[in-house]
Coordinates of C-alpha atoms and ligand atoms in Angstrom, one line a residue:
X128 CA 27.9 53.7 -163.5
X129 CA 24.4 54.8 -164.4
X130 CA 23.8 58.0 -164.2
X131 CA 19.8 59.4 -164.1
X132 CA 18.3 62.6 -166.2
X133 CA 18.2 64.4 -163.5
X134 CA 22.1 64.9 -162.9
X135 CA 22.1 65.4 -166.6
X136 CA 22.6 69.5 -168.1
X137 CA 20.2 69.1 -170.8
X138 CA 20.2 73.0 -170.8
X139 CA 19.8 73.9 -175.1
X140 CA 20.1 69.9 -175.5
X141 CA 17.7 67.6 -177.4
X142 CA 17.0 64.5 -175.5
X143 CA 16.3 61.8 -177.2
X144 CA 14.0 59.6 -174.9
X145 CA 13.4 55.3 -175.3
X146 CA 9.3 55.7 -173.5
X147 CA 6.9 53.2 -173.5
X148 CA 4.0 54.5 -174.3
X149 CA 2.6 50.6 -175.8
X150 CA -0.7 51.8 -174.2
X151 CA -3.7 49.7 -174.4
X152 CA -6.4 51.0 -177.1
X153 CA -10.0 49.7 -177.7
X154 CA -11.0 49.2 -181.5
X155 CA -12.2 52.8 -182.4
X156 CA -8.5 53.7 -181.0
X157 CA -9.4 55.3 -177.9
X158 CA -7.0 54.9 -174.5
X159 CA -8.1 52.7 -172.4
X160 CA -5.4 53.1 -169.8
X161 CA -2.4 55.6 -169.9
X162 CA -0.6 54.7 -167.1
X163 CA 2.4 54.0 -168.9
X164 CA 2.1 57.3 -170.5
X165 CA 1.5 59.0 -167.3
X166 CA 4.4 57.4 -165.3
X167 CA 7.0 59.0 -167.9
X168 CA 5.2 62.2 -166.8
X169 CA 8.6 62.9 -164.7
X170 CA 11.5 62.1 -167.1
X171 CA 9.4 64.9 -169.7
X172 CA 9.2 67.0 -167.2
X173 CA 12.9 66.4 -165.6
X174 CA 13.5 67.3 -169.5
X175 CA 11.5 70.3 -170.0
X176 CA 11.7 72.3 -166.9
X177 CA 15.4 72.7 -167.1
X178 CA 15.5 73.7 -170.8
X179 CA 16.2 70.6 -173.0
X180 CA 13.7 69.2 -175.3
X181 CA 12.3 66.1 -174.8
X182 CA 12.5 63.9 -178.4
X183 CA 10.4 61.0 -177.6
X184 CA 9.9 57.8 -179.3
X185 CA 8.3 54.1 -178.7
X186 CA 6.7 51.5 -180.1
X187 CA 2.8 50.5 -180.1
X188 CA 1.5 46.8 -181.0
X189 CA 3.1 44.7 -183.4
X190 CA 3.2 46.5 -186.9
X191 CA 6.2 44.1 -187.7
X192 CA 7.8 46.4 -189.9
X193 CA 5.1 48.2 -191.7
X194 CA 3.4 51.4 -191.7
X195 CA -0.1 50.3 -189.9
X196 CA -2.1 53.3 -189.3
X197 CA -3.7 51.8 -186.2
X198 CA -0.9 51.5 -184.8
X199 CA 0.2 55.0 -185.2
X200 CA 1.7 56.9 -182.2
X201 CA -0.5 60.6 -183.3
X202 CA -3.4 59.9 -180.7
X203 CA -1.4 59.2 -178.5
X204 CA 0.8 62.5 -178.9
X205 CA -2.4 64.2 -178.8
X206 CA -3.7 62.6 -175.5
X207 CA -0.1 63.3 -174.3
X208 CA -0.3 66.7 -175.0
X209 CA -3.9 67.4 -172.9
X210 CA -1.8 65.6 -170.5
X211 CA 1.0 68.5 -170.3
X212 CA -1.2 71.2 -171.3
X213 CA 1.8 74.0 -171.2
X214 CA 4.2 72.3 -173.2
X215 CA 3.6 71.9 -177.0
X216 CA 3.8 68.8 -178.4
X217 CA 4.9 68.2 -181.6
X218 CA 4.0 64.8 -183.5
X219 CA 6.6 63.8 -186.3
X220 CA 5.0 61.4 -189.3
X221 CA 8.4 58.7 -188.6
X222 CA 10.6 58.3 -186.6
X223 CA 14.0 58.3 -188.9
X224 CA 15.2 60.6 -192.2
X225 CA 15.5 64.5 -193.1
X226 CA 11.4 65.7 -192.2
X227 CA 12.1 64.3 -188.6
X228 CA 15.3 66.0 -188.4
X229 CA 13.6 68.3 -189.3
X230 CA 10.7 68.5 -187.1
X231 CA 13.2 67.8 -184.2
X232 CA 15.5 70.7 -185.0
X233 CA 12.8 73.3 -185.2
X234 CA 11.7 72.7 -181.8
X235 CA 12.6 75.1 -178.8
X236 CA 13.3 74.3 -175.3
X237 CA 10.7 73.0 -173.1
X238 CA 9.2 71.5 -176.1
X239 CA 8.4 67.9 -177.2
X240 CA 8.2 66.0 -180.1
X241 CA 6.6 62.5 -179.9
X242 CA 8.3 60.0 -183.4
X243 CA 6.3 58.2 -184.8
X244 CA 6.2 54.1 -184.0
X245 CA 9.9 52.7 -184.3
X246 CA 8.4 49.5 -185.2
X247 CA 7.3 51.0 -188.4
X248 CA 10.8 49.7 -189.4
X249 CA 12.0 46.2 -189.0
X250 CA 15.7 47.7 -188.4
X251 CA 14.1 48.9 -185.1
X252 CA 13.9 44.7 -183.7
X253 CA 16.8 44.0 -185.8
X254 CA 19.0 46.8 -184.1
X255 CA 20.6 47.8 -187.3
X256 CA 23.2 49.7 -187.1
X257 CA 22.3 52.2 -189.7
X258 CA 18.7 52.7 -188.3
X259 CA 20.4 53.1 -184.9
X260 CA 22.7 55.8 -186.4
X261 CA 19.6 57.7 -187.9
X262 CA 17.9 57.8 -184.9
X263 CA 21.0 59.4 -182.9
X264 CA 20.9 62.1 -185.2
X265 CA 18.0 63.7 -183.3
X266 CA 19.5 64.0 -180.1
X267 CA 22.4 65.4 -178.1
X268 CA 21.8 63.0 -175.2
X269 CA 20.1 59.6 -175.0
X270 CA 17.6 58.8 -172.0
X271 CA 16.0 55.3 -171.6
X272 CA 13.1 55.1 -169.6
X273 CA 11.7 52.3 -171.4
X274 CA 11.9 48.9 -168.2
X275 CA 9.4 47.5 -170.1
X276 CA 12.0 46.7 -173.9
X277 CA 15.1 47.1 -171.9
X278 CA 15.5 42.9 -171.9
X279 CA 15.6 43.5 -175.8
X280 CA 18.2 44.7 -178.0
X281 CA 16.2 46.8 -180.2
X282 CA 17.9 50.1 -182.3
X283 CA 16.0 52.5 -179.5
X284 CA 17.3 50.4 -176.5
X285 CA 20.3 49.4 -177.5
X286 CA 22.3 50.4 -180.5
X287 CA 21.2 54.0 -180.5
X288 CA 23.2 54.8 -177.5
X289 CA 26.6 53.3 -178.9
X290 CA 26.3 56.6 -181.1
X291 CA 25.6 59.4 -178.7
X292 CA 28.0 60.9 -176.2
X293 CA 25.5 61.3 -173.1
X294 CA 23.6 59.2 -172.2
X295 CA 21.6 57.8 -168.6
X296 CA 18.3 56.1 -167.4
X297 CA 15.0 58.3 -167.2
X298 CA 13.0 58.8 -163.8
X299 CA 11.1 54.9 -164.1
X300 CA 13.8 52.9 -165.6
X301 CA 16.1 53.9 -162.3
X302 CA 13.2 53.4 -159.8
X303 CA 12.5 50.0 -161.3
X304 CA 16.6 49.2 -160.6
X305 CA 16.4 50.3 -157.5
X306 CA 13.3 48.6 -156.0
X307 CA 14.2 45.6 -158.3
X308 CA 18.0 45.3 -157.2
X309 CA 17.8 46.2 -153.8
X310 CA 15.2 43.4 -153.3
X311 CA 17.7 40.9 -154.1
X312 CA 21.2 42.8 -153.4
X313 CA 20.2 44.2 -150.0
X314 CA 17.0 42.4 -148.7
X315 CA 14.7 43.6 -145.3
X316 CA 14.4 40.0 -144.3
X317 CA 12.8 37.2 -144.4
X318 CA 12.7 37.4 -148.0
X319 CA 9.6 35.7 -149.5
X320 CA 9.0 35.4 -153.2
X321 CA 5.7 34.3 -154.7
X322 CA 5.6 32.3 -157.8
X323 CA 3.1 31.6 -160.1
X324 CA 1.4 31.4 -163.3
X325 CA 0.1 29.3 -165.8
X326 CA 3.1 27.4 -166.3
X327 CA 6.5 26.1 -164.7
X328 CA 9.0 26.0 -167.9
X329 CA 9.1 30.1 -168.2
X330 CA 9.9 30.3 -164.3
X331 CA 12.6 28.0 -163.5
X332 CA 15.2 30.3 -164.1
X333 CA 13.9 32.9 -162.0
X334 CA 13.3 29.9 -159.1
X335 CA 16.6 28.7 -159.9
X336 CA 18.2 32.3 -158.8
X337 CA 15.8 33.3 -156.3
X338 CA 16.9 30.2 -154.7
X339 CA 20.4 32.2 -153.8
X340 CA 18.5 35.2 -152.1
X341 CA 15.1 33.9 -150.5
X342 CA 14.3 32.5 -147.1
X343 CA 10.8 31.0 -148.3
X344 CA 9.3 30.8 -152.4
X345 CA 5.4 29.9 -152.2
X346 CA 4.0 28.4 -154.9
X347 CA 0.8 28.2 -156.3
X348 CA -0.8 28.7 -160.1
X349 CA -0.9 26.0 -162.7
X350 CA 2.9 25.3 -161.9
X351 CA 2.2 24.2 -158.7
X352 CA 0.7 20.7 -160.5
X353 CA 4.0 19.9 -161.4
X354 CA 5.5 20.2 -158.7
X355 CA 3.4 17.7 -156.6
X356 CA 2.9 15.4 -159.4
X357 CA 6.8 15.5 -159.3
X358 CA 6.5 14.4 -155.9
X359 CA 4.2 11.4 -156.9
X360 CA 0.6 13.2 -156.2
X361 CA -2.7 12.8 -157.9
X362 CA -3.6 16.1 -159.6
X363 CA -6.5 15.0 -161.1
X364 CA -6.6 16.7 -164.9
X365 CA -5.0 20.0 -163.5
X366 CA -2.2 21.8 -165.7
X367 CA 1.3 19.5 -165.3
X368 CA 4.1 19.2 -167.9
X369 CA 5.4 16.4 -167.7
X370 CA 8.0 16.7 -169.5
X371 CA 9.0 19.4 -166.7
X372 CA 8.9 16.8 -163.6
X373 CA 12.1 16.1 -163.5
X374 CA 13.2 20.0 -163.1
X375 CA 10.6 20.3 -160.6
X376 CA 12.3 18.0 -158.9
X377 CA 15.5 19.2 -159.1
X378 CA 14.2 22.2 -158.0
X379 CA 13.0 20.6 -154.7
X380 CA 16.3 19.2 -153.6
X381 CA 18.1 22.6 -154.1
X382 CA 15.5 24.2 -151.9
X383 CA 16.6 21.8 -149.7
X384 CA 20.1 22.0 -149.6
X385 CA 20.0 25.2 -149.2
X386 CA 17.7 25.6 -146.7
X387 CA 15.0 27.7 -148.8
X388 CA 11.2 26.9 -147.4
X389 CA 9.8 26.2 -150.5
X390 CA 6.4 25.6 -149.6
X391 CA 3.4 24.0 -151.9
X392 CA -0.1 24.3 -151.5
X393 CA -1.9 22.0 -149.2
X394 CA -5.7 22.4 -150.5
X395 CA -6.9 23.3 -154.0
X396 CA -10.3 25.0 -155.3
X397 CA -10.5 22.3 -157.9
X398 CA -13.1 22.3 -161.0
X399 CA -14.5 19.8 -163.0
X400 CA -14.1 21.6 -166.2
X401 CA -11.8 25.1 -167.3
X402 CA -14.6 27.8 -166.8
X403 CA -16.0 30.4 -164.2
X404 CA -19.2 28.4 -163.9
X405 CA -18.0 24.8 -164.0
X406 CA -19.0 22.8 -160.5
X407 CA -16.1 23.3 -157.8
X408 CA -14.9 22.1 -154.4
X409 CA -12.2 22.2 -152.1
X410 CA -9.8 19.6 -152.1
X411 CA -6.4 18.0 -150.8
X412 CA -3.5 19.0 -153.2
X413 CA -2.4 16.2 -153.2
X414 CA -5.3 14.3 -153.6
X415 CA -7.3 15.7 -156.3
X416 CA -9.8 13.5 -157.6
X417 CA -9.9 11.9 -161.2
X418 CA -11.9 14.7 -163.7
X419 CA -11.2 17.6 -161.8
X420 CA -8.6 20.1 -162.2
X421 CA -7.3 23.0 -159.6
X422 CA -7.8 26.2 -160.9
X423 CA -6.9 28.1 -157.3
X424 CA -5.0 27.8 -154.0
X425 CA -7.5 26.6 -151.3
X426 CA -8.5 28.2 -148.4
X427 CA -5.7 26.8 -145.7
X428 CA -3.3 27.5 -148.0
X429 CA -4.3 30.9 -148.9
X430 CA -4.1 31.5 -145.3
X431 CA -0.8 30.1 -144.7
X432 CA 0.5 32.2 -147.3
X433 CA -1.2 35.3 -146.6
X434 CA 0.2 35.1 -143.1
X435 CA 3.7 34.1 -144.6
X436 CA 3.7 37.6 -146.2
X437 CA 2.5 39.7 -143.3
X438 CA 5.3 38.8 -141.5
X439 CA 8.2 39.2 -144.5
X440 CA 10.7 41.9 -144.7
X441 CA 10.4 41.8 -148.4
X442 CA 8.1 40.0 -150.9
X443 CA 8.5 39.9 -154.4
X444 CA 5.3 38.3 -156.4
X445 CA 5.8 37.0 -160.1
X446 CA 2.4 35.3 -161.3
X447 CA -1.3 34.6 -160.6
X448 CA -2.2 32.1 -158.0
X449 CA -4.8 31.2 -159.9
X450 CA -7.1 31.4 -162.9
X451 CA -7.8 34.9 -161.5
X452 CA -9.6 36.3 -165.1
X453 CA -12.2 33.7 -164.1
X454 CA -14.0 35.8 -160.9
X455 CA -14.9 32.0 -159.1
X456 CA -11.5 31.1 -158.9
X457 CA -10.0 34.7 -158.1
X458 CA -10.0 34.1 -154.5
X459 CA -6.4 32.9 -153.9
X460 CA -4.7 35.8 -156.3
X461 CA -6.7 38.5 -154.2
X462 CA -6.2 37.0 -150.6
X463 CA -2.8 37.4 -151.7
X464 CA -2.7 40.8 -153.1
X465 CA -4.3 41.9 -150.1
X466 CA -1.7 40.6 -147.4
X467 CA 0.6 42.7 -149.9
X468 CA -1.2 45.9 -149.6
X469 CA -1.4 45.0 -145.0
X470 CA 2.3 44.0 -145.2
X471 CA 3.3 47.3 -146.9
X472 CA 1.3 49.0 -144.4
X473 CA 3.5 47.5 -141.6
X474 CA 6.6 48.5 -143.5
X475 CA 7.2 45.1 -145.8
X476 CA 9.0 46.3 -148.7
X477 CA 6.2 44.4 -151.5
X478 CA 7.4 44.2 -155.1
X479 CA 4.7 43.5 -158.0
X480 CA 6.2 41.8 -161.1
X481 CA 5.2 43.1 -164.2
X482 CA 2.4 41.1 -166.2
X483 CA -0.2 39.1 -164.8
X484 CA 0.7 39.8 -161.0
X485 CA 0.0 43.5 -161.9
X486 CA -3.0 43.1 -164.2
X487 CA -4.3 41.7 -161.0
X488 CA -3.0 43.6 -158.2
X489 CA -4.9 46.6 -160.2
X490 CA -7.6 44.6 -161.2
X491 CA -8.3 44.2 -157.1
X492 CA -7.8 48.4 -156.4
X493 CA -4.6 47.7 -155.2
X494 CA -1.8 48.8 -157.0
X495 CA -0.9 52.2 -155.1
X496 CA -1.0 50.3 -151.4
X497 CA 2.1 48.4 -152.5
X498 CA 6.0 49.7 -152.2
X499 CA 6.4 49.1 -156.3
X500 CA 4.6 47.7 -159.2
X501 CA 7.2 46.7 -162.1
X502 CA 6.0 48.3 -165.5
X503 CA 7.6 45.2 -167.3
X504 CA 6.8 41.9 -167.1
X505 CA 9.7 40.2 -169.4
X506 CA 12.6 42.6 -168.2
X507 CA 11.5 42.2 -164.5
X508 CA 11.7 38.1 -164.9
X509 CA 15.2 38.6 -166.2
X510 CA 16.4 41.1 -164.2
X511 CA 15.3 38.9 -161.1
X512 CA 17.2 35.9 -162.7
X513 CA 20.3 38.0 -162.7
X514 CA 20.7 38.5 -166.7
X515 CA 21.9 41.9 -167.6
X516 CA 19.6 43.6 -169.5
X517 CA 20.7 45.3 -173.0
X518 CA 19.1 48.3 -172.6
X519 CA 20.5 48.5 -169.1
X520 CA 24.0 47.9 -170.0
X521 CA 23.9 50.2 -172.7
X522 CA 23.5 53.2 -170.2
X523 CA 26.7 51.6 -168.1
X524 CA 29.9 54.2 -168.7
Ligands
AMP627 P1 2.0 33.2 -166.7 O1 1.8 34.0 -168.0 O2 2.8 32.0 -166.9 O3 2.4 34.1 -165.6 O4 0.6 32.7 -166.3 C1 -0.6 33.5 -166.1 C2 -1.8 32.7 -166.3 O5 -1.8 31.5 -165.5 C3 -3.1 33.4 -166.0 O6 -3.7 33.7 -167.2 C4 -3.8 32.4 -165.2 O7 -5.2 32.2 -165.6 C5 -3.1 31.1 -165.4 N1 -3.3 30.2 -164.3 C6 -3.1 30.4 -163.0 N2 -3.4 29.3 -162.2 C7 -3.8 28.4 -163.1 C8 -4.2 27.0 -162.9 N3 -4.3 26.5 -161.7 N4 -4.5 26.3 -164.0 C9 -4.4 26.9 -165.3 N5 -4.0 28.1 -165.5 C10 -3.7 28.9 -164.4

């Protein structure tokens, strides 16, 4: 069992809280989007209000180990701080050792102290023990509210909580379990998935077990070349691996067997070279002239699928159905995004992967008009291919 902060007496107690607060920065530093900050707005405040401090800590970029001042968390304690302008917030200069302790121990209830980046230390990837044990030292109970890093088995996600007493999942990590799990445990039906994406090879496992829990998977993005090459189609010079035909095949006669529509795309906006100005026209998928490569779903298609989802009890989208950075071939992506936002409307439960699929569902305006947007991309694909996640099972008493 799981239990969340908020049936948690943190009363007096420091809780020491996994965030993500990985925000996106431009080169002078600045924020350029603290969602992710925002969204942990209710586990801080879960925290605070009843007493407990809230110890926080993440990691931001890719020091690999090393002390990189750009990638240190301070601006982002002080941007957190005009966020929750009646709470102090306290910035500590590491996240480990006596200073912290410190820092930590000095703070009174209803306060906040933000570490400073875990991944400062290598031992923080590595989940050493030792850093793991440092770390518990600052708290009384361990929260994780971190979706984003729980498919790792980092010291702040995993071995941390082997050495603390309490411990549960914040406010976001338990929403992103339930809209996630009750998708696929307890589905409003039909249940439609969308898959796409650049590339076939880092979906098949999440086809694979979506196979056991959807009535219909459409395809479309770059992977969708495989799949009708695999069924002996000309693709032109669009995206295949071939070395991936004969799982796409495989695929195929599953989703027969077991009865799943796995539908393909009929019609393709296909281009003659890989950029937003190149020449284009609408073609056959599976008859895509030699040169020319299919950078979106068609029309027809678009509107088969669009219609597909209005009519679901529950979609879950993983993946771009098209080169959507690239505005001309944006169409397909957006069409569908915006049968999400109209399904949810007429009470479709709609379920935005993390990554690419919500990069462009708020890239379109649309992220508040569907029932959830996952805040991690990795952890979402795995939880959806039935893997438990370490920083899930870690909470699990
Ligand atoms: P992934 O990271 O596998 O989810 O793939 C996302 C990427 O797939 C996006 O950057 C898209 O531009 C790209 N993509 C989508 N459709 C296509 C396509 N038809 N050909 C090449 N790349 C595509």
């Amino acid at each position: 069992m799981i239990q969340r902060i908020d049936a948690v007496d943190v009363a007096g107690k420091r809780v020491l809280t996994r965030v993500d607060f990985n925000v996106p920065q431009d080169n002078t530093g600045a924020i350029t989007d603290d969602t992710r900050i925002r969204e942990s707005l209710p586990t801080i405040e879960s925290i605070t209000s009843r007493g407990g401090v809230a110890i926080l800590m993440s990691h931001l970029g890719r020091p690999k180990g090393a002390r990189v001042g750009k990638y240190s968390l301070q601006p982002i304690a002080e941007h957190l701080q005009t966020l929750l302008p009646q709470q102090r917030v306290r910035f500590a200069h590491d996240c480990i050792g006596a200073d912290v302790e410190a820092v930590c121990a000095e703070a009174q209830s209803g306060e906040i102290v933000l570490l400073e980046n875990l991944r400062f230390h290598a031992e923080e990837e590595s989940n050493d023990a030792a850093f793991s044990a440092q770390l518990a030292r600052l708290g009384d109970v361990y929260c994780n509210d971190a979706f984003g890093t729980a498919h790792r088995a980092h010291a702040s996600t995993a071995g941390v909580a082997e050495h603390i007493g309490t411990v549960c999942a914040g406010m976001l990590l338990d929403k992103e379990l339930a809209y996630l799990g009750s998708a696929l445990a307890n589905p409003k039906r039909p249940l439609v998935s969308v898959m796409g994406g650049s590339k076939i090879s880092g979906k098949i496992d999440v086809i694979t077990a979506l196979m056991d829990s959807c009535d219909t998977i459409l395809i479309g993005g770059g992977m969708m070349f495989t799949f009708l090459a695999a069924q002996g189609h000309s693709v032109g010079s669009s995206l295949v691996e071939h070395e991936k035909l004969d799982v796409a095949r495989e695929i195929l006669r599953v989703a027969a067997e077991r009865n799943v529509d796995l539908m393909l795309p009929t019609d393709t906006v296909a281009a003659s070279a890989f950029s937003n100005d190149a020449p284009s026209q609408i073609v056959d998928a599976t008859a895509i002239p030699d040169g020319w490569m299919g950078l979106d779903i068609g029309p027809v298609t678009t509107s088969t699928y669009a219609g597909t989802i209005r009519t679901a009890g529950t979609v879950v989208w993983n993946g771009p159905m098209g080169v959507f950075e690239f505005p001309a071939f944006a169409a397909g992506t957006k069409a569908i995004a915006e049968a999400m936002a109209q399904a949810t409307t007429h009470g479709t439960v709609t379920i935005v992967g993390g990554g690419d699929s919500a990069a462009a569902i708020s890239q379109f305006g649309l992220a508040s008009h569907v029932t959830h947007v996952s805040t991690g991309g990795g952890a979402s694909l795995e939880f959806l291919e039935g893997k438990k996640l370490p920083g899930v099972v870690a909470l699990d008493r």
